[in-house]
Short mmCIF file of C-alpha atoms in Angstrom, two decimals:
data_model
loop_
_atom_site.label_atom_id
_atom_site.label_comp_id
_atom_site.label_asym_id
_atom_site.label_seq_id
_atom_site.Cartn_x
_atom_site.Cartn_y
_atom_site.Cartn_z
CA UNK A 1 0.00 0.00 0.00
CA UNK A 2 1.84 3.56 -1.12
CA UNK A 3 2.30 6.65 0.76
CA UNK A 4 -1.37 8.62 0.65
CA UNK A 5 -1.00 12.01 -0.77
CA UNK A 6 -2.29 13.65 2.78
CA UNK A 7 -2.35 17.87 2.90
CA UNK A 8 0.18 19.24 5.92
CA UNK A 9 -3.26 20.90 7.99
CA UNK A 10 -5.13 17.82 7.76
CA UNK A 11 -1.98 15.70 9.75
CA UNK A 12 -3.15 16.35 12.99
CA UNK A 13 -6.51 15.50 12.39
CA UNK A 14 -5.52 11.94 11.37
CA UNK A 15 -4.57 9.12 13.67
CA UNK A 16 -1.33 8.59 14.93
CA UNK A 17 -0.49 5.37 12.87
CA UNK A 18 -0.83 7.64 9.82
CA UNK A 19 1.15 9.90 11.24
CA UNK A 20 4.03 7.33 11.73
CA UNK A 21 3.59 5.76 8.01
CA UNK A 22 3.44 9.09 6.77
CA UNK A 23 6.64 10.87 8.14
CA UNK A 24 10.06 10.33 7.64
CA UNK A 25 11.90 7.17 9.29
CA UNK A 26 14.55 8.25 11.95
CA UNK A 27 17.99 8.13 11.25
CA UNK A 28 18.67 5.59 14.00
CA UNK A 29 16.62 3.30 12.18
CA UNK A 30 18.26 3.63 8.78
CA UNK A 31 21.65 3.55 10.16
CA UNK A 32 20.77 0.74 11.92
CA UNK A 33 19.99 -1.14 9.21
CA UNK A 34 23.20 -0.56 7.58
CA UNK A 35 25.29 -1.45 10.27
CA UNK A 36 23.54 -4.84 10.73
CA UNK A 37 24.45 -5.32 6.66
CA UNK A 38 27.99 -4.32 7.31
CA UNK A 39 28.55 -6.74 10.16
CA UNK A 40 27.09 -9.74 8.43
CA UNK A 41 29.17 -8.92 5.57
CA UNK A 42 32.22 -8.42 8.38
CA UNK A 43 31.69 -11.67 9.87
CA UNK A 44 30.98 -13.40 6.90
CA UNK A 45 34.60 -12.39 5.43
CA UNK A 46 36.31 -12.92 9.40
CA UNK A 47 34.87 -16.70 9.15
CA UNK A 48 35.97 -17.20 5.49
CA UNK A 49 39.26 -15.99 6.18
CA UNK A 50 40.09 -16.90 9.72
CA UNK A 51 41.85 -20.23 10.76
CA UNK A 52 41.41 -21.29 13.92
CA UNK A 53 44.34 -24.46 15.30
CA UNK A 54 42.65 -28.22 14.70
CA UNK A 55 43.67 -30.24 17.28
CA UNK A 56 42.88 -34.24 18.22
CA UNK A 57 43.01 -35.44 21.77
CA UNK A 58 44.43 -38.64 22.68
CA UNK A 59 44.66 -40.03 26.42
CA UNK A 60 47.82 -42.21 27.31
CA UNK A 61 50.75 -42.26 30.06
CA UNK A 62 54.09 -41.62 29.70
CA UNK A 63 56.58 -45.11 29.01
CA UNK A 64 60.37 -45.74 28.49
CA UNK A 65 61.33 -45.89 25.63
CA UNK A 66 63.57 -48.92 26.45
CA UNK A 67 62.62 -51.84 27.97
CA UNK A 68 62.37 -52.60 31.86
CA UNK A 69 66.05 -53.66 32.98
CA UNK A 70 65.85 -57.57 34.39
CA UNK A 71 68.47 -58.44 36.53
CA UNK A 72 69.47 -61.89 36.80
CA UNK A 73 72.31 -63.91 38.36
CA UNK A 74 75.23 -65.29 36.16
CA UNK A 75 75.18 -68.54 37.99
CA UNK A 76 74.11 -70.46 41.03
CA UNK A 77 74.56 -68.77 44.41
CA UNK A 78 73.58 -67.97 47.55
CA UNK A 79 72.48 -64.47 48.38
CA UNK A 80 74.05 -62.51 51.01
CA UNK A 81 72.44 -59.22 50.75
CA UNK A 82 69.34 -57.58 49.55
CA UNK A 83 69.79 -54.11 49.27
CA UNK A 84 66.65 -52.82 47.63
CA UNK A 85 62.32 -53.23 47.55
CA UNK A 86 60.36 -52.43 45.11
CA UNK A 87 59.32 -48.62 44.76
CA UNK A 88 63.01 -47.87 45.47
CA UNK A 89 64.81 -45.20 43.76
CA UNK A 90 68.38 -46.25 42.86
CA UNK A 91 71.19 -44.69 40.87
CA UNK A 92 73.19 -46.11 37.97
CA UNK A 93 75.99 -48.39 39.65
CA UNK A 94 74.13 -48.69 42.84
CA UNK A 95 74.39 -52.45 44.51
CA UNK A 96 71.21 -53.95 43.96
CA UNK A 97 72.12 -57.42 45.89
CA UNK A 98 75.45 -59.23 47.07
CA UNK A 99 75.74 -62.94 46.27
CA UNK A 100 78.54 -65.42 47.78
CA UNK A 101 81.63 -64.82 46.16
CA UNK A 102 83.44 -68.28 47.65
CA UNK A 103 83.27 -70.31 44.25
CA UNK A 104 84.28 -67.34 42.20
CA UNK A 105 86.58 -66.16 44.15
CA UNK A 106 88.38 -69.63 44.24
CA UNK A 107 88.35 -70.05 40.93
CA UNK A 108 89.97 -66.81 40.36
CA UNK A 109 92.78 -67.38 43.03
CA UNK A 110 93.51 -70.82 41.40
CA UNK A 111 93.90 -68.93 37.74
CA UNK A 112 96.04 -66.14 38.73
CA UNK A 113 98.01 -68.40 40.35
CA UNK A 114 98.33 -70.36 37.57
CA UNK A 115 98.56 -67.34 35.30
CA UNK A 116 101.78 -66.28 37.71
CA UNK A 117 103.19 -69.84 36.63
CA UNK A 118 102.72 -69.69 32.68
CA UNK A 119 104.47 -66.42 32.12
CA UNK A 120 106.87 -67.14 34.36
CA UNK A 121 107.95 -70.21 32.62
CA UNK A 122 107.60 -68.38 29.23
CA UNK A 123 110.33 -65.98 30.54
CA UNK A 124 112.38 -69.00 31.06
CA UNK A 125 111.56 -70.70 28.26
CA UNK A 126 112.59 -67.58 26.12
CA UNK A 127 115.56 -67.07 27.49
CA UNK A 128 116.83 -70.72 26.75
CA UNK A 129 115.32 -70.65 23.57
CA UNK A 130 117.43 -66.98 22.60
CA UNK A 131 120.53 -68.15 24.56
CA UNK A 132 120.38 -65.82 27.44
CA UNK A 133 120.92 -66.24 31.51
CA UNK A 134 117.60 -67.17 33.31
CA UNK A 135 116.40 -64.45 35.21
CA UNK A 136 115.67 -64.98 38.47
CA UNK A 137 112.24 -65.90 39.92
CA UNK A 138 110.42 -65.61 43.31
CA UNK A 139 109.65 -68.88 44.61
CA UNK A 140 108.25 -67.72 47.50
CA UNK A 141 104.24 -66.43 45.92
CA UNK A 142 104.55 -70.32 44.08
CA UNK A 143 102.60 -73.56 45.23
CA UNK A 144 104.07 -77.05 45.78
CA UNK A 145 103.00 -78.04 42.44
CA UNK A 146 104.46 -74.89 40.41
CA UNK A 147 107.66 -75.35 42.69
CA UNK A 148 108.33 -78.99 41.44
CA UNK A 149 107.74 -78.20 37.71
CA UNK A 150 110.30 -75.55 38.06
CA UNK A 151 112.82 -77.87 39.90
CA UNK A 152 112.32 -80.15 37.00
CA UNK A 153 112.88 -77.51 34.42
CA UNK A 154 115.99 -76.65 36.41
CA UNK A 155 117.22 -80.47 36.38
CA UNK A 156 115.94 -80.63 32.31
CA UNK A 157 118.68 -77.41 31.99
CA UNK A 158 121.13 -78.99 33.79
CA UNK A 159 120.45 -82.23 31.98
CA UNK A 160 120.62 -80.37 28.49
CA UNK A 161 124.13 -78.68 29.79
CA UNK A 162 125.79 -81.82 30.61
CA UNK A 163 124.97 -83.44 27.25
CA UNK A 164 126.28 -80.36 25.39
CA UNK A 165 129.64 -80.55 27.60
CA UNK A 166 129.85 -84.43 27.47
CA UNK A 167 129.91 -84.02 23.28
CA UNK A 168 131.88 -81.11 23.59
CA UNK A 169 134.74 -82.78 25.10
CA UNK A 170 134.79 -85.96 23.05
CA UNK A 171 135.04 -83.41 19.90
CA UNK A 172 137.60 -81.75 21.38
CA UNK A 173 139.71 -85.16 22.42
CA UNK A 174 139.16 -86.32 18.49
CA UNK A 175 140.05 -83.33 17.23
CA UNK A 176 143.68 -83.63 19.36
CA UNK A 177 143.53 -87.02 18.09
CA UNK A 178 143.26 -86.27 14.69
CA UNK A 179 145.95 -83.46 15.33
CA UNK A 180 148.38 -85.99 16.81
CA UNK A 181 147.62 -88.50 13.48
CA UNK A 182 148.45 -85.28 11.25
CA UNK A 183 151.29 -85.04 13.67
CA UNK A 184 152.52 -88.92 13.35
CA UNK A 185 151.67 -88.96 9.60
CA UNK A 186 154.16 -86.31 8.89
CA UNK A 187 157.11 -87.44 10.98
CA UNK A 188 155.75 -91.30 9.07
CA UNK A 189 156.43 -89.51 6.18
CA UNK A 190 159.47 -88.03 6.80
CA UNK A 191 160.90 -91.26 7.89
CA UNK A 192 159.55 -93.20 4.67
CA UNK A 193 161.47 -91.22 2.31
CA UNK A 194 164.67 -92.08 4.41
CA UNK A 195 163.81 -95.39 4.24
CA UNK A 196 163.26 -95.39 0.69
CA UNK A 197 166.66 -93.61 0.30
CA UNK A 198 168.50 -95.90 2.26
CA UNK A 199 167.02 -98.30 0.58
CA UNK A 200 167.79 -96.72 -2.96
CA UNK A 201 171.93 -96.57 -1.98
CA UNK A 202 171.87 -100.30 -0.80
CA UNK A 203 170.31 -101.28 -3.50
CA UNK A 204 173.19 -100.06 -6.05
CA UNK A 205 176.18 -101.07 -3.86
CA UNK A 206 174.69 -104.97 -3.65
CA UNK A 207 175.80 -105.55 -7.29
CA UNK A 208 179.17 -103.71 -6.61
CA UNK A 209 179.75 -105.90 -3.80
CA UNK A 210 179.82 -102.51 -1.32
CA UNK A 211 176.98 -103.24 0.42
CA UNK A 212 175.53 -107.25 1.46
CA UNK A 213 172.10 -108.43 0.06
CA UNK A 214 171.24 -108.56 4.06
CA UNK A 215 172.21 -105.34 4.58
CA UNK A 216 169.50 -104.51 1.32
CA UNK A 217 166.66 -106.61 2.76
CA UNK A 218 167.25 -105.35 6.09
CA UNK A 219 167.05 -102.03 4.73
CA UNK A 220 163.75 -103.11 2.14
CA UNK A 221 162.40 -104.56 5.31
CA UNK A 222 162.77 -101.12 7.70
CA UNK A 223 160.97 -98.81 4.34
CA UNK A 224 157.98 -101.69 4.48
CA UNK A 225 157.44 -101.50 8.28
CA UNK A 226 157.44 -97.92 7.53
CA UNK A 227 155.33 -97.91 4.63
CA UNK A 228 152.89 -100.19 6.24
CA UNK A 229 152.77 -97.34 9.70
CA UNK A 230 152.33 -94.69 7.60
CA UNK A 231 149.24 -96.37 5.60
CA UNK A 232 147.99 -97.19 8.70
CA UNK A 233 148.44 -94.08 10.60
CA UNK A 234 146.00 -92.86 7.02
CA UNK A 235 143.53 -95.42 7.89
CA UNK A 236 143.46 -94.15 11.62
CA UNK A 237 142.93 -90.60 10.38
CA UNK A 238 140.28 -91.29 8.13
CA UNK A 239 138.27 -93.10 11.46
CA UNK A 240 139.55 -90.23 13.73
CA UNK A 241 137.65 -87.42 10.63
CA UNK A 242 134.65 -89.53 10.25
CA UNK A 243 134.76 -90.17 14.26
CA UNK A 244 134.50 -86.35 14.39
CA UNK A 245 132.14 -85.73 11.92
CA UNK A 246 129.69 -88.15 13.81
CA UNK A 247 130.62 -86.21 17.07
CA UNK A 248 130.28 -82.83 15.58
CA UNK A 249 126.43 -84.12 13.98
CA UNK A 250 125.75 -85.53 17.31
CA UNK A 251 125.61 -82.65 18.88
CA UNK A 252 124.13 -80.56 16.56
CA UNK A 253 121.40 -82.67 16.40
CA UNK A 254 120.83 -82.93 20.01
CA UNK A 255 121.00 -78.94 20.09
CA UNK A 256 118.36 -78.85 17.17
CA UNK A 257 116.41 -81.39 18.89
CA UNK A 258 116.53 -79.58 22.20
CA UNK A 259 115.64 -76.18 20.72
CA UNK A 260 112.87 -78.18 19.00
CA UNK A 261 111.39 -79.13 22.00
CA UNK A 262 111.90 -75.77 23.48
CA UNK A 263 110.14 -73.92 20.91
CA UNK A 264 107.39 -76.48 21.35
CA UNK A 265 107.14 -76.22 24.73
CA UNK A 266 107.04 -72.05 24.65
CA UNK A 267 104.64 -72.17 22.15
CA UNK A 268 102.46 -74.63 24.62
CA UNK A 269 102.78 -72.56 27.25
CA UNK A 270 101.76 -69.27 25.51
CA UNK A 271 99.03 -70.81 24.26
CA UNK A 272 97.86 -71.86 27.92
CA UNK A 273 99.03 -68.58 28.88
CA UNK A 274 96.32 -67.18 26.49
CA UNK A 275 93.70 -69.74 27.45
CA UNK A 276 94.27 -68.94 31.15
CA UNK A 277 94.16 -65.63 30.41
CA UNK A 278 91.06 -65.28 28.71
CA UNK A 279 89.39 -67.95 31.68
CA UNK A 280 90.97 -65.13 34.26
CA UNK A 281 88.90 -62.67 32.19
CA UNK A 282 85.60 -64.75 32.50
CA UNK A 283 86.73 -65.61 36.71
CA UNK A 284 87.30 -62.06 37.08
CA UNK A 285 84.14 -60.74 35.24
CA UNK A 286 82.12 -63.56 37.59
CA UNK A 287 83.91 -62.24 40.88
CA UNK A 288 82.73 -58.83 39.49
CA UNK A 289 79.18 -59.57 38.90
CA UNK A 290 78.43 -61.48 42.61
CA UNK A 291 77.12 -57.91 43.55
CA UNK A 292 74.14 -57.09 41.12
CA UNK A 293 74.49 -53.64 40.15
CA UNK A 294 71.88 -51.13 38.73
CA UNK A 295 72.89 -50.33 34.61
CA UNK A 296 70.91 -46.97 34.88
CA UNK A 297 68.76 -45.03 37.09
CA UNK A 298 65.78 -46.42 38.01
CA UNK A 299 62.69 -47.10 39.93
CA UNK A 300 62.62 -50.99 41.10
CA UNK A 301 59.47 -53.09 39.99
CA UNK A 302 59.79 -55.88 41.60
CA UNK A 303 62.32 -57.66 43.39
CA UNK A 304 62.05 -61.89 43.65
CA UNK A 305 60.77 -63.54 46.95
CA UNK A 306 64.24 -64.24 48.19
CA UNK A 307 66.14 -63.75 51.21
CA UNK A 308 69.50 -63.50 52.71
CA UNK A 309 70.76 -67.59 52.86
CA UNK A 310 68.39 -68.31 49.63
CA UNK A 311 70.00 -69.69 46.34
CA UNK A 312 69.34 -67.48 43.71
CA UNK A 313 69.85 -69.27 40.72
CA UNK A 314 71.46 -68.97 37.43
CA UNK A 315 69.77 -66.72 34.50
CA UNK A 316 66.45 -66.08 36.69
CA UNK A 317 65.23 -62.93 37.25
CA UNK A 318 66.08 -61.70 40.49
CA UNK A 319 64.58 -58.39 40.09
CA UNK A 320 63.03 -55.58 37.38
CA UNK A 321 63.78 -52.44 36.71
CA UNK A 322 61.82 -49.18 35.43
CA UNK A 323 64.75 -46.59 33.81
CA UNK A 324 63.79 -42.95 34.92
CA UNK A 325 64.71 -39.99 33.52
CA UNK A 326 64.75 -37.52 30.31
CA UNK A 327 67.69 -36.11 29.62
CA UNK A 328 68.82 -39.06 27.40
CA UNK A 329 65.62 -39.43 26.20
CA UNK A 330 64.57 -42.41 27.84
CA UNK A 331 60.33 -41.22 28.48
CA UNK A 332 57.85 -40.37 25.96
CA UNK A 333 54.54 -40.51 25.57
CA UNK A 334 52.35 -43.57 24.25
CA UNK A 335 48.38 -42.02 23.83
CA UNK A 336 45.60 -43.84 22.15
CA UNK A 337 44.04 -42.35 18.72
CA UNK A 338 40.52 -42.53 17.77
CA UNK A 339 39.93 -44.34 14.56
CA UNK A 340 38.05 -41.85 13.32
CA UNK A 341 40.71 -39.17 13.96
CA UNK A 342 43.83 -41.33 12.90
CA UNK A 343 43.61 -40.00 9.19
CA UNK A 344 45.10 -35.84 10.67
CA UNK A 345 47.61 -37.68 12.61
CA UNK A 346 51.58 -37.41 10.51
CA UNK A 347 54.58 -38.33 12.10
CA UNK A 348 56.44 -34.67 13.14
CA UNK A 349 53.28 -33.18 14.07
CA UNK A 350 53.41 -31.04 17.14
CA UNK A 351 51.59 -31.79 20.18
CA UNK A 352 51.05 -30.25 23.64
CA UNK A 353 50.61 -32.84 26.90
CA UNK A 354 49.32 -32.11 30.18
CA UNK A 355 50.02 -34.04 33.00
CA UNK A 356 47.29 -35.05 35.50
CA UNK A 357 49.38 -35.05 38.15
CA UNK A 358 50.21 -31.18 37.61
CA UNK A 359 47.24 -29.08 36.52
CA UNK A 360 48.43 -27.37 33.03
CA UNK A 361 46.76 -24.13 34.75
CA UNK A 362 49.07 -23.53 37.55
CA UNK A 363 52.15 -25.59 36.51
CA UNK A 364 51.87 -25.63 31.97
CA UNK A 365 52.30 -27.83 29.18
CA UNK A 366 55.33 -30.40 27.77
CA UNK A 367 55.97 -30.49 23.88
CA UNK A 368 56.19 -33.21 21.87
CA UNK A 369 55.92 -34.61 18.39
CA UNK A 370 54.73 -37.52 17.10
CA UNK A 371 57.50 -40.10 16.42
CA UNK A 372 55.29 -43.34 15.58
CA UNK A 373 52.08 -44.14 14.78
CA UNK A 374 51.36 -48.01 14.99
CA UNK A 375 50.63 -49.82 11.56
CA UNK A 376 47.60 -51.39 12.97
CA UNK A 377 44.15 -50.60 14.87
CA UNK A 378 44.10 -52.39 18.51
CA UNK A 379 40.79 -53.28 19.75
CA UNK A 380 39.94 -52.91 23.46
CA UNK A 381 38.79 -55.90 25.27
CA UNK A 382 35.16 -56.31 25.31
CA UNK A 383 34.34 -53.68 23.00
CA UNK A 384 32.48 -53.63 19.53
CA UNK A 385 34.52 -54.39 16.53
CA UNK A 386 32.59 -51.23 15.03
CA UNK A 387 32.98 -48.71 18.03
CA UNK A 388 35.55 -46.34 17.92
CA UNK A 389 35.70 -45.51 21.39
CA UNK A 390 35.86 -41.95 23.02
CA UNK A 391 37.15 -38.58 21.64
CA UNK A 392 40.48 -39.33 23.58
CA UNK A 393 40.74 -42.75 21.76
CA UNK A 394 39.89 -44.57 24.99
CA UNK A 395 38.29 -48.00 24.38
CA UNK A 396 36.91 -49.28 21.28
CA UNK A 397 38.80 -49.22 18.07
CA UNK A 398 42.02 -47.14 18.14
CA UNK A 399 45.64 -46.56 17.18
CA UNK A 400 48.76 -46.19 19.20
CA UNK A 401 51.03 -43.41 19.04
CA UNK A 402 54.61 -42.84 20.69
CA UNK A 403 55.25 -38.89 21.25
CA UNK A 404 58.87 -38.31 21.62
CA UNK A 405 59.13 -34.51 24.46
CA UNK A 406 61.22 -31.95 23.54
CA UNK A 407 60.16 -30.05 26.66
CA UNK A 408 60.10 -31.65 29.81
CA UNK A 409 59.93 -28.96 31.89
CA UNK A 410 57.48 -27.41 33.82
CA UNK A 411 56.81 -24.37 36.28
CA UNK A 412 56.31 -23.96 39.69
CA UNK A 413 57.23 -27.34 40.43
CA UNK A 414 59.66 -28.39 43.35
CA UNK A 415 63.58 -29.01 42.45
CA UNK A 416 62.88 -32.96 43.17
CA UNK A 417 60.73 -32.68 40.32
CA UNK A 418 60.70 -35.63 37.35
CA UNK A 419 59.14 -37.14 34.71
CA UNK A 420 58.13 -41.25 36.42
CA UNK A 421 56.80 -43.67 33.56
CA UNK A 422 53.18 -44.31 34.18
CA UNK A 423 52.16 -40.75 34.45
CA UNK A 424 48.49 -39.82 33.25
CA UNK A 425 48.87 -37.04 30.39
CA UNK A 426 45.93 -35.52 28.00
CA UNK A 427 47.67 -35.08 24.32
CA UNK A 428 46.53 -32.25 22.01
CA UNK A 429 48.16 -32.92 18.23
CA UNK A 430 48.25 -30.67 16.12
CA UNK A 431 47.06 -31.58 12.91
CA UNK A 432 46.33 -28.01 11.21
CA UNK A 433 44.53 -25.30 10.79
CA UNK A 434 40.57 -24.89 9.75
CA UNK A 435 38.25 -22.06 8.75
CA UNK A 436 35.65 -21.06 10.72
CA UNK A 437 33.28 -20.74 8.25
CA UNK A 438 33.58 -24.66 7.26
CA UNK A 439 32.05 -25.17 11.26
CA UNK A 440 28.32 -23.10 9.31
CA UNK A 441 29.09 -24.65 5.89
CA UNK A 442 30.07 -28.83 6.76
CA UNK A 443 26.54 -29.00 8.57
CA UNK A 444 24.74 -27.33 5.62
CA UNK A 445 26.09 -29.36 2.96
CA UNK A 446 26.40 -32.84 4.90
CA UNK A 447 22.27 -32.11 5.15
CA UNK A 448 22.01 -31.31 1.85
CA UNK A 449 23.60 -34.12 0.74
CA UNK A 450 21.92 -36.60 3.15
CA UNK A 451 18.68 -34.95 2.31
CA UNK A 452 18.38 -35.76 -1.19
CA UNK A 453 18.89 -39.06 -0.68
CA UNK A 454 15.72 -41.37 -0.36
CA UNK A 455 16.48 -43.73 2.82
#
């Protein structure tokens, strides 16, 4: 219905509703108007353009990332101290338990002992072997055993000494033999070629008549005799040369033989050496390992139902071990992941925790980002293959996820403060950013589509 064409005199005889329609609107009113366009157009562009963070929440506890630390006994033994109960606190090195050390301990007396033995008859062996005097050795730190095998190595020496002197001397008394037959062969010779010339003049005076045929065979007979003492004297040299030769073999092949033996011997004993050495290695690392010691710091689990006078025994687990601590890295977080939100979750992404134990209000948050996200869905027990289980992931379907900190610190918080595996923490990952105008439009466009579908 338009504006009526009404004359300014008649106004105020008309009602007031005419009045109204007829006048002009108030500013207020118009302004108002724009100003209600304006902001829808404002907020329409703020909720297009802002981004507001997207976070999913996960519930979980903080875990090490090794595993828990089981001590167990090397061998057999009886346990003469516990030091520790579970819920203890104990320090990297600290002494856990003490076991008996009598069989280890014997066994490592008896090696170094024997240890003590072996290189000291290397050093004697050696020094035969090489040629040089036999150092001197202290009998006093040796058993009765070690002191007769030396005593017979002494009395093997002085055996091997005799020999060597015994074929000295009968080289040396055919070599003055054979000196003395170079000695009787020469003056032999000299005395055969008088013979032979006294034999030579008698022989041209017999036909003269200067000189008797006796006198000639007497003479014939003294160059035989010494013809037949000079070949023999030959014949004795050649026994007294190969005599000497056998003498002279002899005893280098006793001295080969014995330096044989020697060698064999040192290489015996420096291969027991080595074998006694590497069993003193094992003894020692046994006598070492009687007192159970803590590898790391830790909180202890649980500790076996022994006592002092029990037998622990070999390779069971005497007690368990939770590692504490951060600064190596050893917590991080493990949280559940709802099904439904494991699609946003990448490995890197950046997540805040808050610890139940500390209210994030008064004491803040750790950081984190996601190091691993498990391969598989887990299934809690007793749930519904289909249910996914709260927002925080908790029961139903869901995914692990390891968050390694790269914060651990928080405020107002006494200086005995730390991180303990098995703390309750509340994850917030952040998987990106969203518009806010996607919160109006997803609803409006998930109906839409649902709502032209016929059920």
């Amino acid at each position: 219905m338009g504006r009526r064409n009404i004359r300014p005199e008649a106004m105020e005889f008309q009602p007031d509703a005419v009045a109204v329609s007829e006048g002009e609107p108030p500013v207020q009113a118009r302004i108002a108007v724009y100003v209600i366009f304006a902001c829808l157009v404002f907020g329409g562009l703020w909720a297009w353009f802002s981004e507001l963070d997207r976070v999913v929440s996960a519930g979980g506890m903080l875990v090490t990332r090794v595993p828990p630390i089981v001590v167990q006994p090397l061998e057999t033994a009886v346990v003469r101290q516990i030091n520790v109960r579970p819920g203890d606190v104990v320090r990297r090195g600290a002494v856990l338990a003490t076991l008996d050390p009598t069989f280890a301990s014997a066994d490592f007396g008896q090696l170094a002992a024997k240890r003590r033995f072996l290189s000291a008859f290397v050093v004697l062996l050696a020094a035969e072997l090489d040629g040089r005097p036999l150092p001197a050795l202290d009998e006093s730190a040796m058993d009765g055993e070690e002191k007769v095998r030396l005593t017979l190595f002494a009395m093997r020496k002085e055996e091997f000494r005799a020999k060597v002197e015994a074929n000295d001397r009968e080289v040396a008394l055919l070599e003055d033999a054979v000196a003395a037959n170079a000695a009787e062969r020469m003056r032999l010779g000299e005395q055969a070629n008088l013979a032979k010339e006294i034999e030579g003049m008698f022989g041209k005076l017999v036909p003269g008549g200067g000189a008797s045929r006796l006198e000639y065979l007497g003479a014939l007979r003294e160059k035989l005799r010494v013809d037949d003492l000079a070949a023999k004297t030959e014949e004795k040299r050649e026994q007294l040369v190969e005599q000497l030769s056998r003498a002279k073999m002899e005893r280098q092949a006793f001295v080969s033989n014995w330096r044989a033996q020697t060698a064999t011997q040192l290489l015996e004993a420096r291969q027991n050496l080595d074998e006694v050495d590497h069993s003193l290695a094992k003894a020692s690392r046994r006598s070492e390992l009687v007192e159970l010691s803590a590898v790391a710091d830790a909180i202890v689990k649980e500790v076996a139902p022994l006592s002092e006078g029990s037998i622990a025994k070999a390779a069971e687990t005497f007690c368990v071990l939770v590692p504490i601590g951060d600064a190596d890295g050893a917590l991080e977080a493990e949280v559940s992941i709802a099904a439904a939100d494991i699609g946003h979750i990448r490995v890197g992404n950046e997540t805040r925790l808050k610890l139940a134990a500390y209210p994030f209000q008064r004491h803040g948050f750790l950081d984190g980002v996601v190091r691993m996200v498990s391969p598989d869905a887990f299934v809690a027990e007793g749930a519904a293959p289909g249910h996914e289980g709260g927002q925080d992931g908790v029961g139903g379907v869901h995914y692990k996820a390891r968050i390694r900190l790269t914060r651990t610190t928080l405020r107002d918080v006494g200086p005995d403060f730390r991180l303990l595996p098995g703390m309750t923490v509340s994850a917030e990952i952040l998987v990106g950013k969203r518009r806010v105008a996607t919160y109006i439009l997803d609803p409006v466009i998930r109906g839409l589509h649902e709502a032209l579908n016929e059920p």
